[in-house]
XYZ file of C-alpha atoms in Angstrom:
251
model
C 84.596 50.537 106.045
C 84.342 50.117 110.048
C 83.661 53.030 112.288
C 86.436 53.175 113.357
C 88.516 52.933 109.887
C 86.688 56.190 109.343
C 87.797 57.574 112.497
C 91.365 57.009 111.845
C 91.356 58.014 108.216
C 89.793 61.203 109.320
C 92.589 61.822 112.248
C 95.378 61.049 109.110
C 94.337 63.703 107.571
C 93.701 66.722 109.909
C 94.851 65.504 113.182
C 92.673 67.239 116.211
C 95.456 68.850 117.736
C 96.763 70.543 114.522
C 96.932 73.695 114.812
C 95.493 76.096 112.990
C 98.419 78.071 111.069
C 99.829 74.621 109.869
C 96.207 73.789 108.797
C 95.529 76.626 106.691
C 99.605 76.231 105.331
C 99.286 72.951 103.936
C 95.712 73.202 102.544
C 96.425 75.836 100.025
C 99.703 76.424 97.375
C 101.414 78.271 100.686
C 102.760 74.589 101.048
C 105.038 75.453 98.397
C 106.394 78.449 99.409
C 109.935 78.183 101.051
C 109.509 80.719 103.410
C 107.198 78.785 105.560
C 109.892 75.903 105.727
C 110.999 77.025 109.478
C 106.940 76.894 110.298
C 107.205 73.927 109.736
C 110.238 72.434 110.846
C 109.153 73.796 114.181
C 106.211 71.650 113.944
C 108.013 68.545 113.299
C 109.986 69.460 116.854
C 106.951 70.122 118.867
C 105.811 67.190 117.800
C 108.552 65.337 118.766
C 107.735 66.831 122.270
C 104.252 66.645 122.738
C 103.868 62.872 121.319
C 101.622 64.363 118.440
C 102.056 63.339 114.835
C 101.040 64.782 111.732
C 102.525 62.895 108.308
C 100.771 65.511 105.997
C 102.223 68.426 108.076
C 105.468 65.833 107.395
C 105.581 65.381 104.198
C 104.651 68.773 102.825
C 108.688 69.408 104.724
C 110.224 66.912 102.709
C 108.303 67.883 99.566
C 109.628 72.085 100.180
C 113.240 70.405 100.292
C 113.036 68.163 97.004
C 112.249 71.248 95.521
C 114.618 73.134 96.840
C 117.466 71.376 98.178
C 119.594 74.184 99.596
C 116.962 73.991 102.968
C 117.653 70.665 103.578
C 118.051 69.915 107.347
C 119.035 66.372 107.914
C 117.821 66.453 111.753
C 114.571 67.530 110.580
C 114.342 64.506 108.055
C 115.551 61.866 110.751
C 112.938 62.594 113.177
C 110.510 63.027 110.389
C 110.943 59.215 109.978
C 111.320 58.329 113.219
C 108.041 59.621 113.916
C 106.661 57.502 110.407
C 108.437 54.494 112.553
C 106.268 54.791 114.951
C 103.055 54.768 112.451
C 103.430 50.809 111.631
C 101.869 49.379 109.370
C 100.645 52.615 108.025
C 102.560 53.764 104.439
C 103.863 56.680 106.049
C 107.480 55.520 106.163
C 107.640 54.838 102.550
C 105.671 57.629 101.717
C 108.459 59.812 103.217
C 111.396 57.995 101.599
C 109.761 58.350 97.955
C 110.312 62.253 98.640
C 113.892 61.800 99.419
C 116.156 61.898 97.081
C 118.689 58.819 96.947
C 121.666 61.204 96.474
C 122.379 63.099 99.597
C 119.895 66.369 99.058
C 123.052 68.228 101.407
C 125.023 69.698 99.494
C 127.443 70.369 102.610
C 126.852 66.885 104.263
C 130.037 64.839 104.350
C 132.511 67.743 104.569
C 131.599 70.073 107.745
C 128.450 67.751 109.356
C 129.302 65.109 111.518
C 129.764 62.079 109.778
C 127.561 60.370 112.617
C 124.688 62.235 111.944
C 124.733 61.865 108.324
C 121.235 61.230 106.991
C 123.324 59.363 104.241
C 124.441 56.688 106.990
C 120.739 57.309 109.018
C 118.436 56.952 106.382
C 119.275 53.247 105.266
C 118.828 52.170 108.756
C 115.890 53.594 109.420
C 114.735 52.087 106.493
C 116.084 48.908 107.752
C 113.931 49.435 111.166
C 111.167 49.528 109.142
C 111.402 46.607 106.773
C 111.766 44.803 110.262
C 108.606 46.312 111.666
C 106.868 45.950 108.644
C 107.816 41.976 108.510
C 106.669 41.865 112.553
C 110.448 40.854 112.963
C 110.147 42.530 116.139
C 113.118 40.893 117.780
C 115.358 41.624 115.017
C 114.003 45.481 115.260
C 114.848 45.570 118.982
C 118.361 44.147 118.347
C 119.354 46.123 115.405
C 117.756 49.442 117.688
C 119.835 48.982 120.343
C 123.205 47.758 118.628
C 126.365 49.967 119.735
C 127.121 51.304 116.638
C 123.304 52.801 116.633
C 124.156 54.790 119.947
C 124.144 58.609 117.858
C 120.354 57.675 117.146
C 119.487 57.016 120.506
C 121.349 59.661 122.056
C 120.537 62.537 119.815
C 117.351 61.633 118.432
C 115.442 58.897 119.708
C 116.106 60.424 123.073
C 114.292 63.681 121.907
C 111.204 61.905 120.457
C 108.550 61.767 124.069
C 107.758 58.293 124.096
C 109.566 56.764 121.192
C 109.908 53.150 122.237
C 106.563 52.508 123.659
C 105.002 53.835 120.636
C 106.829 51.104 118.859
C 105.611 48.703 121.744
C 101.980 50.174 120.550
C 102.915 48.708 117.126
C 104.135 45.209 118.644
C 100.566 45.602 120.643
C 98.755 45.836 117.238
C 99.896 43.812 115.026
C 99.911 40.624 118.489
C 96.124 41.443 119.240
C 95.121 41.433 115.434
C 96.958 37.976 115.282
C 96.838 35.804 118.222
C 94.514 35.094 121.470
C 97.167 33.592 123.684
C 101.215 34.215 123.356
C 104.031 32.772 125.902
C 105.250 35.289 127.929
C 108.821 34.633 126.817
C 108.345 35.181 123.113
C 105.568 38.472 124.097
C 108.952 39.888 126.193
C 110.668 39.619 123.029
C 108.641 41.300 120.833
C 108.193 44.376 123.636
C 111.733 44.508 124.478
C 110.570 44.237 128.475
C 111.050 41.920 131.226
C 110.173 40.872 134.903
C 107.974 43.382 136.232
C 108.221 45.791 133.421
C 106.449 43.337 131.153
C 104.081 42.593 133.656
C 103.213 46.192 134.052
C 102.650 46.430 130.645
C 100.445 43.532 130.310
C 98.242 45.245 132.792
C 98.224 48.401 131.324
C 97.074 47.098 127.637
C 94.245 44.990 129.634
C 95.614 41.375 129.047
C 95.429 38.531 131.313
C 99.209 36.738 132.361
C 98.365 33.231 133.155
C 101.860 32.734 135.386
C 100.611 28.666 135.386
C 101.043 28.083 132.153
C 103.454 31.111 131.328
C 100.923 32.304 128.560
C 99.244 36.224 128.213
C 95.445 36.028 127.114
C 94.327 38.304 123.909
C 91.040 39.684 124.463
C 88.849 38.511 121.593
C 88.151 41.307 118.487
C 87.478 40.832 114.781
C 90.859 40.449 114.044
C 92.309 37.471 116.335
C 88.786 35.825 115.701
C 87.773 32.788 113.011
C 83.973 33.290 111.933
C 83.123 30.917 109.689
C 81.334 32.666 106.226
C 78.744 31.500 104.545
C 78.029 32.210 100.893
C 74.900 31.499 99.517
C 73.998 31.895 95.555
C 70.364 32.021 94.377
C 69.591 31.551 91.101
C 66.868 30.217 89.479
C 65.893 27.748 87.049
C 65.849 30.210 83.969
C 68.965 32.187 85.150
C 70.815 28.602 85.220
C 69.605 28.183 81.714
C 71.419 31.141 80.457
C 74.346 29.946 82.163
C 74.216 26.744 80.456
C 73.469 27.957 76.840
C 76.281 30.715 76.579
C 78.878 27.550 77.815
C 77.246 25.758 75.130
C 77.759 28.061 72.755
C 81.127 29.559 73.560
């Protein structure tokens, strides 16, 4: 496991800028005690603020409303998975859906709500967002995220999440540097959802090259993008190979 594996694994699970009320409320059995729900819940929203993210913090919400379902709060769940969106190719999405019920958990969603907002009509898509992500169909994601008929995501959630879409452009930016070392332009604008001199921008900022010649964005080279050929060698020595020979003999 690389350094910086470790690194990341470590940040999973007690982020740096936790703080240190939700810390001590999701380490013990307090995690289960529905009076800390609106902790946090308000978590979840300064996250959404601050451009932090914390799934454990997360999914200790989701488990306090499976158990008790009359604390549901579907704009608490919605940006719960918006911010697991923005965690490709990490589990965290699914990790969330396998503590959501697949009946709608609200018992009063549907008759007073708004229909728009329903997690019941939310959830599948944002499950559909991250099939696409998932698949590196990031095109299709881009498309599907910015349809019409999506506009009550983007205006009253999406909206609210501090740099939503270019964390999602980080996730493009991972999955393209673990893959290739040069990408057209063209088909690079399509997977960032940018243009012009907003995609050039951005190729700056991540620290790739735009050949404008040849219409093609260098990859700096990492242990990812790169082929190193691997050599195996056995040893074994005369006796050894004897062995080897005499149990296929005998079986």
């Amino acid at each position: 496991m690389t350094t910086t594996t470790v690194s990341a694994t470590r940040e999973w699970l007690q982020p740096s800028k936790r703080p240190e009320i939700i810390d001590t409320l999701i380490s013990g059995v307090d995690r289960y005690n529905p009076s800390n729900v609106g902790i946090l819940e308000d978590y979840i929203y300064h996250q959404t603020r601050t451009n932090e993210y914390d799934c454990l913090a997360n999914l200790a919400i989701l488990k306090l409303y499976q158990f008790n379902p009359e604390l549901y709060n579907a704009d608490v769940v919605v940006n719960i998975l918006l911010k697991a969106l923005t965690a490709t190719p990490s589990p965290d999405f699914n990790l969330c859906m396998a503590l959501l019920s697949e009946r709608n958990p609200n018992p009063n969603s549907g008759e007073d709500g708004d229909p728009e907002n329903d997690p019941s009509t939310l959830i599948p898509i944002l499950a559909s967002l991250s099939k696409l992500l998932h698949e590196c169909r990031f095109p299709a994601f881009w498309l599907l995220y910015k349809d019409e008929t999506l506009s009550h995501l983007r205006e009253n959630f999406t909206v609210e999440i501090i740099g939503f879409e270019d964390a999602i452009r980080e996730v493009v930016v991972r999955a393209v540097k673990s893959t290739f070392t040069k990408i057209g332009v063209a088909r690079l604008g399509s997977y960032l959802d940018l243009s012009g001199d907003d995609l050039g921008a951005y190729i700056a900022k991540v620290g790739w090259n735009l050949d404008e010649n040849t219409g093609t964005v260098a990859i700096p080279l990492n242990p990812d993008n790169t082929i190193q050929a691997t050599v195996v060698r056995e040893s074994l020595n005369l006796q050894q190979l004897v062995k080897i020979i005499s149990h296929a003999q005998v079986a």
